[in-house]
CSV table of C-alpha atoms and ligand atoms in Angstrom, one decimal:
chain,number,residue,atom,x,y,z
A,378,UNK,CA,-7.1,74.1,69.7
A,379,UNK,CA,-7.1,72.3,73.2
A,380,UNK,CA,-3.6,72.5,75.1
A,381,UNK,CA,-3.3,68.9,77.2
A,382,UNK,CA,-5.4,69.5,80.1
A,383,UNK,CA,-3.3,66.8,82.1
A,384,UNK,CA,-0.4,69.2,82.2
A,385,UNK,CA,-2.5,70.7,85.1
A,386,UNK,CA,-1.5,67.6,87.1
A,387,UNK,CA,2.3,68.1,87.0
A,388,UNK,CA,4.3,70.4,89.2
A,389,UNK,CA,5.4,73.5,87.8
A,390,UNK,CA,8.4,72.3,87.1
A,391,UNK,CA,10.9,69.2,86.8
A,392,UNK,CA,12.8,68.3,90.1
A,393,UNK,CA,16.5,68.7,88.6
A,394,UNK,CA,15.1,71.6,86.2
A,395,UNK,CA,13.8,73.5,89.9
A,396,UNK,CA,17.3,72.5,91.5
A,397,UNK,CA,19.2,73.8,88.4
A,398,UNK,CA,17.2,77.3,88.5
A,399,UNK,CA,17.9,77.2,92.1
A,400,UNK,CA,21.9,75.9,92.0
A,401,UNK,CA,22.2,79.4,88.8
A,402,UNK,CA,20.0,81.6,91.3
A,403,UNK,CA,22.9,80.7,94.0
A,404,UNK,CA,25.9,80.9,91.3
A,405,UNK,CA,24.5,84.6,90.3
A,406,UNK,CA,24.4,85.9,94.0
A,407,UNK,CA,27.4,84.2,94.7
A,408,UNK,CA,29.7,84.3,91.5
A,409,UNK,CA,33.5,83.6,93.1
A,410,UNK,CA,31.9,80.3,95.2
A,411,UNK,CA,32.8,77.0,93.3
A,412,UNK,CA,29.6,74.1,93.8
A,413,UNK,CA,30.4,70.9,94.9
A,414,UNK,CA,27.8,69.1,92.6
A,415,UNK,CA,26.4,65.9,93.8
A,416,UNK,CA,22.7,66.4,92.7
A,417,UNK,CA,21.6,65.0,89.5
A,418,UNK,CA,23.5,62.2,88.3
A,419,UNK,CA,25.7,63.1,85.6
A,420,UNK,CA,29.0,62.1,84.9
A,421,UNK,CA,32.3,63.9,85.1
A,422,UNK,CA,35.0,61.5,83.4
A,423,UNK,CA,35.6,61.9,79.6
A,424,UNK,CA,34.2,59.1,77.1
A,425,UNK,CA,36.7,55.5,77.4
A,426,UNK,CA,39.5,56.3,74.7
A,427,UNK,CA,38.2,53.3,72.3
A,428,UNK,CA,34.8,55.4,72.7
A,429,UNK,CA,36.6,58.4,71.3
A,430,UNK,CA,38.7,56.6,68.5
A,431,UNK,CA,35.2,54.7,67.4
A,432,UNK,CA,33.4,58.7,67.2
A,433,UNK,CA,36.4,59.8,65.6
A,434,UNK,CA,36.2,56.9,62.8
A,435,UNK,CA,32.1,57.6,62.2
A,436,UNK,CA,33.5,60.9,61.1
A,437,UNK,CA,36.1,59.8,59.0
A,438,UNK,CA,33.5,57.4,57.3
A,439,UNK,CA,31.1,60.3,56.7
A,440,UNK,CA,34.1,62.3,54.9
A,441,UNK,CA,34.4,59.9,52.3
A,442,UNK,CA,31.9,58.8,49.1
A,443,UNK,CA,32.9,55.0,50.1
A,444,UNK,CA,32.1,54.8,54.0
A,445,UNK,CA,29.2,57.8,53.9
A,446,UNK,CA,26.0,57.0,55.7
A,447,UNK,CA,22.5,58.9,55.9
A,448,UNK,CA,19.7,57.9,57.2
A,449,UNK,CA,20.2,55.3,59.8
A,450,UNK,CA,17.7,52.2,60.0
A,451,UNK,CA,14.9,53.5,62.0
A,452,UNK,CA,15.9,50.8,65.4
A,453,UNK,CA,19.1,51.1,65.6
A,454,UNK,CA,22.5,50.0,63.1
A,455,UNK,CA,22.4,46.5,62.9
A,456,UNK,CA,26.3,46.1,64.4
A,457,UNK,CA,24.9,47.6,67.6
A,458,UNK,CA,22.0,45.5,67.7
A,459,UNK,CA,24.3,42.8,67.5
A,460,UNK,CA,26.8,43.6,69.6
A,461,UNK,CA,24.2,44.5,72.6
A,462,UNK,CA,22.6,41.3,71.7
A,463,UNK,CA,25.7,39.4,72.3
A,464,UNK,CA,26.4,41.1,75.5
A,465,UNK,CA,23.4,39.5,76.9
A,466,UNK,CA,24.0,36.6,75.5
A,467,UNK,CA,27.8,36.6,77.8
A,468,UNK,CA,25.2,36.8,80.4
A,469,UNK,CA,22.9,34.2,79.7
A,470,UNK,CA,19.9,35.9,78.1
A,471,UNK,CA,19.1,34.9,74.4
A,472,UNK,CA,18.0,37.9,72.7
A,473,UNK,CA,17.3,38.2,68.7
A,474,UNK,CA,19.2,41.0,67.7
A,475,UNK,CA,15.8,42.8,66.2
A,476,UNK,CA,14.7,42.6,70.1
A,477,UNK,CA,17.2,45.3,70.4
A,478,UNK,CA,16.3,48.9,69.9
A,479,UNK,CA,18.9,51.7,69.7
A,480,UNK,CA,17.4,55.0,71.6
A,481,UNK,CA,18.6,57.9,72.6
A,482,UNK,CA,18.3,57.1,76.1
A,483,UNK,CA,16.8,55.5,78.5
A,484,UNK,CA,14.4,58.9,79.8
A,485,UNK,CA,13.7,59.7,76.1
A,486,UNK,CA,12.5,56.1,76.0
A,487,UNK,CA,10.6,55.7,79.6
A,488,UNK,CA,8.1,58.0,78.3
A,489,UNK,CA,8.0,57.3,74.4
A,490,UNK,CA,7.0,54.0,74.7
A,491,UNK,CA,3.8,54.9,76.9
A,492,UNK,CA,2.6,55.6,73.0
A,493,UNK,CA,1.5,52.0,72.7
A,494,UNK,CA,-0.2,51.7,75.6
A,495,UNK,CA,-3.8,52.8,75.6
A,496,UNK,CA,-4.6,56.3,77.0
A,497,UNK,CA,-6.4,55.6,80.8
A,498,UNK,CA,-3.9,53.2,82.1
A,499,UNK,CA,-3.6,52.1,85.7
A,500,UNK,CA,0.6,52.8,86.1
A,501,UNK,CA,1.9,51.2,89.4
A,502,UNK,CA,5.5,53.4,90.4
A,503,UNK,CA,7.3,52.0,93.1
A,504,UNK,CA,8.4,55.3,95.0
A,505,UNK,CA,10.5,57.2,96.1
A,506,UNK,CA,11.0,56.9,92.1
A,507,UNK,CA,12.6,58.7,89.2
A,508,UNK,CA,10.3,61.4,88.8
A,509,UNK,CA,9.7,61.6,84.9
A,510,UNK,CA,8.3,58.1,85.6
A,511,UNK,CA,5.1,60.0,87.5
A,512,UNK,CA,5.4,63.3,85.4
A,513,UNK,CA,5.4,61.6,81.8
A,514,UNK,CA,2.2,59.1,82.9
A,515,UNK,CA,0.4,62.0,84.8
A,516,UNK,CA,0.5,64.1,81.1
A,517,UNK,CA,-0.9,61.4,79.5
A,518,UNK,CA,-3.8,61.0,82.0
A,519,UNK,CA,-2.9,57.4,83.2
A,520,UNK,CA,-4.2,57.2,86.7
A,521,UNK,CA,-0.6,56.2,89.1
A,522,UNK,CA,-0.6,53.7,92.4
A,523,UNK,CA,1.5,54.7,94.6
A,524,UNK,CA,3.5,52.1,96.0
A,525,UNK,CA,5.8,53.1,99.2
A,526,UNK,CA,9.2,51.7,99.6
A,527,UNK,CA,10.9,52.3,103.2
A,528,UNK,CA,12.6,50.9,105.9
A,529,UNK,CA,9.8,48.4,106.4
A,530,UNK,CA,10.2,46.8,102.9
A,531,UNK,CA,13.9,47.5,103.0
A,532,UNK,CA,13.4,49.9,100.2
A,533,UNK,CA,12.0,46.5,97.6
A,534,UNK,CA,8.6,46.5,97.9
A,535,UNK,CA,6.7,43.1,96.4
A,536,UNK,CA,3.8,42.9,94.7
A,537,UNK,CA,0.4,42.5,96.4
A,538,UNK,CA,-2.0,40.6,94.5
A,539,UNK,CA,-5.2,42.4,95.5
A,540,UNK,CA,-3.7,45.6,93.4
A,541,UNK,CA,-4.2,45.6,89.9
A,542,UNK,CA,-2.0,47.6,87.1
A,543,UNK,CA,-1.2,47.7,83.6
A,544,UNK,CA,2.0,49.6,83.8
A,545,UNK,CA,4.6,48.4,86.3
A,546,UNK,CA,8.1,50.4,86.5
A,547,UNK,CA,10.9,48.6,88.3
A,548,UNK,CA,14.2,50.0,88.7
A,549,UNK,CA,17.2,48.1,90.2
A,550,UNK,CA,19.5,49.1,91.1
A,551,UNK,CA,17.0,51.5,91.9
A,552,UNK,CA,17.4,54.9,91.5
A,553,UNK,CA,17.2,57.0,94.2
A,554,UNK,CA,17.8,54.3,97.2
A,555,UNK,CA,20.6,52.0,95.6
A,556,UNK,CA,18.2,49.0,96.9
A,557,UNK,CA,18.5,46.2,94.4
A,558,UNK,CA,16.0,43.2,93.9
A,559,UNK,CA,17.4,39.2,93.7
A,560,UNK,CA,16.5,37.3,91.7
A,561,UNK,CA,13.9,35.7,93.4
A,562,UNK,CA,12.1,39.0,94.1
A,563,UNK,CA,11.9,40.0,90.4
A,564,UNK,CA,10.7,36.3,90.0
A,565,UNK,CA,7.4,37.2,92.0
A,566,UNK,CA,7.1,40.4,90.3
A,567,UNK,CA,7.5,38.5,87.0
A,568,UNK,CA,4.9,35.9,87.8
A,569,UNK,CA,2.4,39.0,89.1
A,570,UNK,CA,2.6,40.6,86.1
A,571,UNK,CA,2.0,37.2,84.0
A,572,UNK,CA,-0.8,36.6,86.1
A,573,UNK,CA,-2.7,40.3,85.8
A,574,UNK,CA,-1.8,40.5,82.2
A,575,UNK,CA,0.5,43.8,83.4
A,576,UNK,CA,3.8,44.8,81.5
A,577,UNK,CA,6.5,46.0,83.5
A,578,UNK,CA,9.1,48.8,82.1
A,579,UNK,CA,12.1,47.3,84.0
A,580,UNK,CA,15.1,50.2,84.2
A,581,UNK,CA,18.5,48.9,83.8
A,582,UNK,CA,20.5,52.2,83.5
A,583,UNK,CA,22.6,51.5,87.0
A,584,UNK,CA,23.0,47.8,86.3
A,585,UNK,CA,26.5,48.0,86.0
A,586,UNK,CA,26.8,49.6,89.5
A,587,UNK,CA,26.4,46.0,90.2
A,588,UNK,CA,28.7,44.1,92.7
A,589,UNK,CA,27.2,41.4,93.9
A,590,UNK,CA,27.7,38.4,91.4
A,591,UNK,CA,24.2,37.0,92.6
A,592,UNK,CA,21.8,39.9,91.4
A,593,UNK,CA,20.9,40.1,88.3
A,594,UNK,CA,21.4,42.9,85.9
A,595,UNK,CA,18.5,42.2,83.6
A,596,UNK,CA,15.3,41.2,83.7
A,597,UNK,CA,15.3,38.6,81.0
A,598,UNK,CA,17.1,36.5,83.8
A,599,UNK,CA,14.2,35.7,85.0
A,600,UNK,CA,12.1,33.3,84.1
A,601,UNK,CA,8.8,34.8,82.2
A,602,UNK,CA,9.8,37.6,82.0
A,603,UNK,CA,9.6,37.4,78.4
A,604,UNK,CA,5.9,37.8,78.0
A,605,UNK,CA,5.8,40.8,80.6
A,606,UNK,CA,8.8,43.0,80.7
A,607,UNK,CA,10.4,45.7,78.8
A,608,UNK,CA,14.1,46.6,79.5
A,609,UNK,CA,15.1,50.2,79.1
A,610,UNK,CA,18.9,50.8,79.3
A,611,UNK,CA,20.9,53.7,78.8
A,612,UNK,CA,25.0,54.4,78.3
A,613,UNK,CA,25.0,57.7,80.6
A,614,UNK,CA,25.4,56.0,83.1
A,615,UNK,CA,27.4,52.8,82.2
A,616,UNK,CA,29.8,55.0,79.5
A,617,UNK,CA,29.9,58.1,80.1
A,618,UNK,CA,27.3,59.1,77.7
A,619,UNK,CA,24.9,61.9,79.4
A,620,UNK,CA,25.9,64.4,76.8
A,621,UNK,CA,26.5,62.0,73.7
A,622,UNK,CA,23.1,60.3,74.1
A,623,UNK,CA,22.5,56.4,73.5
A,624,UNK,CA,20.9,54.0,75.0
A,625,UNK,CA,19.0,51.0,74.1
A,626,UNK,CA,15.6,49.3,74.8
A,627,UNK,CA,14.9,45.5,74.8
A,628,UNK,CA,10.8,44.6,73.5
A,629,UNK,CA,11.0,40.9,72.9
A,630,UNK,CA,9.0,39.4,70.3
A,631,UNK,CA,6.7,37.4,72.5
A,632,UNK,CA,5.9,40.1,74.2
A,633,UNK,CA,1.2,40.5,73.0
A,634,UNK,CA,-1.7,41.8,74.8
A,635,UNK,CA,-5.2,41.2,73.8
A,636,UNK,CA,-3.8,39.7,70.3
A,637,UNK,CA,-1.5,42.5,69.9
A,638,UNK,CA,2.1,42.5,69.4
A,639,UNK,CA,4.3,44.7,71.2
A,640,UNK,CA,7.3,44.3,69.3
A,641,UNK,CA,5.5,45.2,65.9
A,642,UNK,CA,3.8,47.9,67.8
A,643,UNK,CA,7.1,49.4,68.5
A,644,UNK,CA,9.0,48.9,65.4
A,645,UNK,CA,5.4,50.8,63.7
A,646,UNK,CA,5.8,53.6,66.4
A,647,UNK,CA,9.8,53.8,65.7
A,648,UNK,CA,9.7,53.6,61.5
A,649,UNK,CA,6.9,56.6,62.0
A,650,UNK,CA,8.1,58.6,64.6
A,651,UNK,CA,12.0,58.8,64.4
A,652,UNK,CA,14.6,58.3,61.9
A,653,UNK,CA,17.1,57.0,64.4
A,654,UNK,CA,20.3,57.3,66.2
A,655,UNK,CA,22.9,59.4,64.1
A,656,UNK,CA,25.9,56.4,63.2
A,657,UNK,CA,28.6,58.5,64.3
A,658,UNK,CA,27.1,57.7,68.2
A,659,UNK,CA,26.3,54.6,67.7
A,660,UNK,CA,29.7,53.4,66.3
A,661,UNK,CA,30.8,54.8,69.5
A,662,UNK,CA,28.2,53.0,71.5
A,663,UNK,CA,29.3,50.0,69.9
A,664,UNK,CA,33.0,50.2,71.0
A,665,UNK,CA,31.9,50.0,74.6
A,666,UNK,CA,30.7,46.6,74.0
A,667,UNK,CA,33.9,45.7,72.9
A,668,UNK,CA,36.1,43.7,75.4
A,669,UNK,CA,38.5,47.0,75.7
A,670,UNK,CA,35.4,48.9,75.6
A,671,UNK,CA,34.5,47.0,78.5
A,672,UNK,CA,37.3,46.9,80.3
A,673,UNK,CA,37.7,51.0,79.6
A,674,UNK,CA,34.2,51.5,81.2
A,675,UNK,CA,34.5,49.4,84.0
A,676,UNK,CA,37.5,51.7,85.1
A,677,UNK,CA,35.2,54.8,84.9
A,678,UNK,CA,33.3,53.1,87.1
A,679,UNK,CA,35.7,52.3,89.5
A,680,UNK,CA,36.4,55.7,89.8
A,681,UNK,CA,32.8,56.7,90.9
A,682,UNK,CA,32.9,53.9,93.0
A,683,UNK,CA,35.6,55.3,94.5
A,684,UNK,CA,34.0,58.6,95.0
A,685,UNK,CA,31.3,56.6,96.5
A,686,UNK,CA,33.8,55.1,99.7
A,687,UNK,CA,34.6,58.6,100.4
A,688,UNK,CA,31.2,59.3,100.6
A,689,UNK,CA,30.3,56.9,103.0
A,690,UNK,CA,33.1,57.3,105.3
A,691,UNK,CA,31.9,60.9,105.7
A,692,UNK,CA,28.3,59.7,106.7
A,693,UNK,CA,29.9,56.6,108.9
A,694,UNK,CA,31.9,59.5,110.9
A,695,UNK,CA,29.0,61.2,111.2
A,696,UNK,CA,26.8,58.5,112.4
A,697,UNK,CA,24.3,59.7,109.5
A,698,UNK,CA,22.4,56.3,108.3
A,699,UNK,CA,22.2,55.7,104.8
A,700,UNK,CA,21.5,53.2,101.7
A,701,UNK,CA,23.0,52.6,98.5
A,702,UNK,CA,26.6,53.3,97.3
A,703,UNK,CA,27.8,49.4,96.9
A,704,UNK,CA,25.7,48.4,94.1
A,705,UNK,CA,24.7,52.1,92.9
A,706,UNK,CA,25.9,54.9,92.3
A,707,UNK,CA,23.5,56.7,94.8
A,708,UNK,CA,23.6,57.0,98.2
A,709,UNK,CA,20.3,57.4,100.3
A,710,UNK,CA,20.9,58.9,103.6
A,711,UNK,CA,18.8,60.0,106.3
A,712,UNK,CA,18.2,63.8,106.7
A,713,UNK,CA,20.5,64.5,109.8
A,714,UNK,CA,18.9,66.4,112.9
A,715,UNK,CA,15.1,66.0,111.9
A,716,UNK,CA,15.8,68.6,108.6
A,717,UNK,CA,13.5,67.9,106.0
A,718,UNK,CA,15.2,67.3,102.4
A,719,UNK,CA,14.7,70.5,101.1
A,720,UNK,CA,16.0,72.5,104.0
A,721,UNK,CA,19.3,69.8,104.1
A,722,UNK,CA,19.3,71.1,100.4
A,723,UNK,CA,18.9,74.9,101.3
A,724,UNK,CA,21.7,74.2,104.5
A,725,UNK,CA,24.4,72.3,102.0
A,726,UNK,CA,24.0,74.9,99.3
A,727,UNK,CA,24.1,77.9,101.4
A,728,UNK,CA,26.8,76.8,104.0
A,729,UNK,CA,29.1,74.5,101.8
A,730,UNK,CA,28.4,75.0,98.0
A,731,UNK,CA,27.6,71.5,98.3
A,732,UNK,CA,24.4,70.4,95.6
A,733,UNK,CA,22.5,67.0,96.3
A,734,UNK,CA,19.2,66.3,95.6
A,735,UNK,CA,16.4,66.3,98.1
A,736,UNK,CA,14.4,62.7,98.6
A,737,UNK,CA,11.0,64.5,98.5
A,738,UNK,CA,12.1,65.2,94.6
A,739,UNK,CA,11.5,61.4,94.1
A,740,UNK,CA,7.8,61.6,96.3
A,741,UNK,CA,6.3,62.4,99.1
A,742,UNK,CA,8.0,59.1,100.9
A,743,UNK,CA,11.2,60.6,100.2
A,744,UNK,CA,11.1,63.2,102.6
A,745,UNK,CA,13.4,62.7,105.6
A,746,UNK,CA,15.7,61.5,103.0
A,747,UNK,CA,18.4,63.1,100.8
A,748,UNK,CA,20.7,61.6,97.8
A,749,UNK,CA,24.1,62.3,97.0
A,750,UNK,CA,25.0,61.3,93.3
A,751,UNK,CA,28.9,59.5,93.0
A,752,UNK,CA,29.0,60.8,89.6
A,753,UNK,CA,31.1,63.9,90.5
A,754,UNK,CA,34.6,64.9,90.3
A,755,UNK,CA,36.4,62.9,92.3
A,756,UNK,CA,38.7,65.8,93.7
A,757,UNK,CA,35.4,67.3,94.5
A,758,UNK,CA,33.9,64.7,95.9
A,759,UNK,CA,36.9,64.7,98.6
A,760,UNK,CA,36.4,68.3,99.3
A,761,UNK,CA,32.7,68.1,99.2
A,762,UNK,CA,32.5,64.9,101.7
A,763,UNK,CA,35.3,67.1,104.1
A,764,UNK,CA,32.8,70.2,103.8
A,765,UNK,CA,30.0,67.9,104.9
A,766,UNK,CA,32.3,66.6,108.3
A,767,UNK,CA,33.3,70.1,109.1
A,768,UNK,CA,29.7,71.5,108.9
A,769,UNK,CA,27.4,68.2,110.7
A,770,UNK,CA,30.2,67.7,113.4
A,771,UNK,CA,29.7,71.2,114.6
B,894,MLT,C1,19.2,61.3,88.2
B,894,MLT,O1,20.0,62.1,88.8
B,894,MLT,O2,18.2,60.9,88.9
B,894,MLT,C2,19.4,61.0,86.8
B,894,MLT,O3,20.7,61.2,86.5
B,894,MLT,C3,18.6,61.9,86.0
B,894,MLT,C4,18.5,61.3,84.6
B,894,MLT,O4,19.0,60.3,84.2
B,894,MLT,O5,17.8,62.0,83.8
């Protein structure tokens, strides 16, 4: 037997697995201090009541001979295909409701779908980035571009034609610098990849973080994009869901390399490799696409953007300079006083109980840079951003 050798490539371990060893390390010296969490983006509101009547219902129907259901189809119930389907469709994009595949969520699914890609592939990551983006390409030996995203490129880079890729990952609203592209951008990095023969994995999960009516949430708004582009969306973020675990993935049909099909080559990998989302979540996923779903999850969101304002007003007091927080739930900032992320992390922790996440986490052109997540508490939040005056005024 021959472990992986490419395992050698990653670190030793994940960026919020390190901070959570280092958050319990803290917690066990420390047990009466509360933490102000702000570091990995997970929600603190309860599932939208119609999300809860709908989970409640899937177990009423498995209780009985008449409504019972076992093994789910492979890509998802067909009334959530549908119903996601015709939530594009309120948006303009035309999807067949087989384009649509029910996941577990959208990290599961960033690195799953490497599996019909050839081994060897040259994966372009716009950084700072997620990090399982570079972790779950660097275990399967695919060789990474870095590309930088900064103050020079306002955080968007564009494509440049004299690199070549077959992977590109996009994520906008991006996660971690809240930097979204128009519609015009994503148009040249449509056309880029059409023109290299690349397929981008476009992340979605903050799209409805979106303000601005003129961005655009998915990439099938764009023109071509439906002969390059994966879409790989997630309910964590828009519903609540980080511990319920849903999310969906959008492969369209006309989507072929080198006389392959995509789409096939997914619905082959899903029918062998899972047997699907359990329906009690998915009739809960499929009550957020309901108009009161909707209208239920855009108040959850409200909240966080709330927590987001008070946030900011913090960092404007402080004269700190930072990104993100209108369209995202992530705000960027600059490390205060030449720290470097990790000792802003060490600082907050130790002096305030306070838990962000570092910008070198996301690669090495993170450093300098720190995130705060506006997923917390809200009462938290409020202490937590009055913590962070008290101690940067000093
Ligand atoms: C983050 O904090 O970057 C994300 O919430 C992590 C995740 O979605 O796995």
């Amino acid at each position: 037997m021959k472990p992986n050798q490419h395992y050698q490539n990653v670190k030793d371990s994940y960026l919020f697995y390190h901070i959570a060893q280092k958050t319990k390390a803290y917690l066990e010296a420390h047990p009466d201090q509360k933490l102000y969490r702000m570091g990995i983006g997970d929600v603190s509101l309860p599932l939208a009541p119609c999300v809860i009547a709908a989970l409640h219902e899937g177990v009423e129907d498995q209780a009985t001979k008449a409504n019972f259901h076992g093994y789910m189809p492979e890509c998802g119930a067909a009334f959530l295909r549908k119903a996601i389907a015709k939530h594009y469709q309120k948006r303009g994009v035309m999807l067949n409701d087989d384009e649509v595949f029910v996941s577990s969520g959208a990290s599961d699914e960033l690195g799953d779908l490497l599996g019909i890609f050839d081994t060897n592939q040259t994966v372009m990551i716009l950084e700072p980035a997620y990090p399982a983006y570079v972790d779950a390409n660097l275990m399967r030996g695919n060789t990474i571009i870095h590309r930088n995203a900064g103050l020079d490129n306002g955080f968007l880079p564009m494509p440049d034609r004299s690199q070549k890729a077959d992977i590109i990952y996009i994520c906008s609203p991006n996660n971690p610098t809240g930097a979204v592209y128009s519609a015009a951008q994503l148009k040249e990095w449509v056309d880029y990849a059409n023109d290299i023969g690349a397929v981008i994995f476009f992340d979605a999960a903050y799209e409805a973080f979106i303000e601005d009516p003129d961005l655009p949430h998915s990439i099938f708004e764009i023109e071509g994009a439906r002969t390059c582009a994966i879409e790989i969306c997630s309910l964590s973020k828009t519903a609540g869901f980080t511990g319920t675990r849903c999310g969906y993935t959008i492969l369209p049909k006309t989507l072929e390399r080198e006389g392959m099909n995509l789409h096939a080559m997914w619905v082959r990998n899903r029918t062998t490799t899972t047997n699907g989302i359990s329906y009690i979540l998915q009739k809960g996923a499929a009550a957020v696409f309901s108009d009161e779903g909707q209208r239920q999850v855009a108040e959850l969101i409200a909240v966080y953007k709330n927590n987001a304002k008070v946030l900011m007003a913090a960092l404007d007091q402080l004269g700190i300079r930072y990104f993100g927080g209108v369209n995202a739930p992530y705000i960027w900032l600059q490390c205060p006083n030449g720290m470097d992320s990790w000792s802003i992390f060490d600082l907050l922790l130790n002096e305030i109980q306070v838990v962000g996440t570092p910008g070198e986490g996301f690669g090495p052109c993170g450093e300098g840079y720190f995130r705060f997540s506006t997923f917390g508490d809200p009462e938290d939040t409020k202490v937590a951003a009055q913590r962070i005056l008290d101690l940067l005024s000093k």
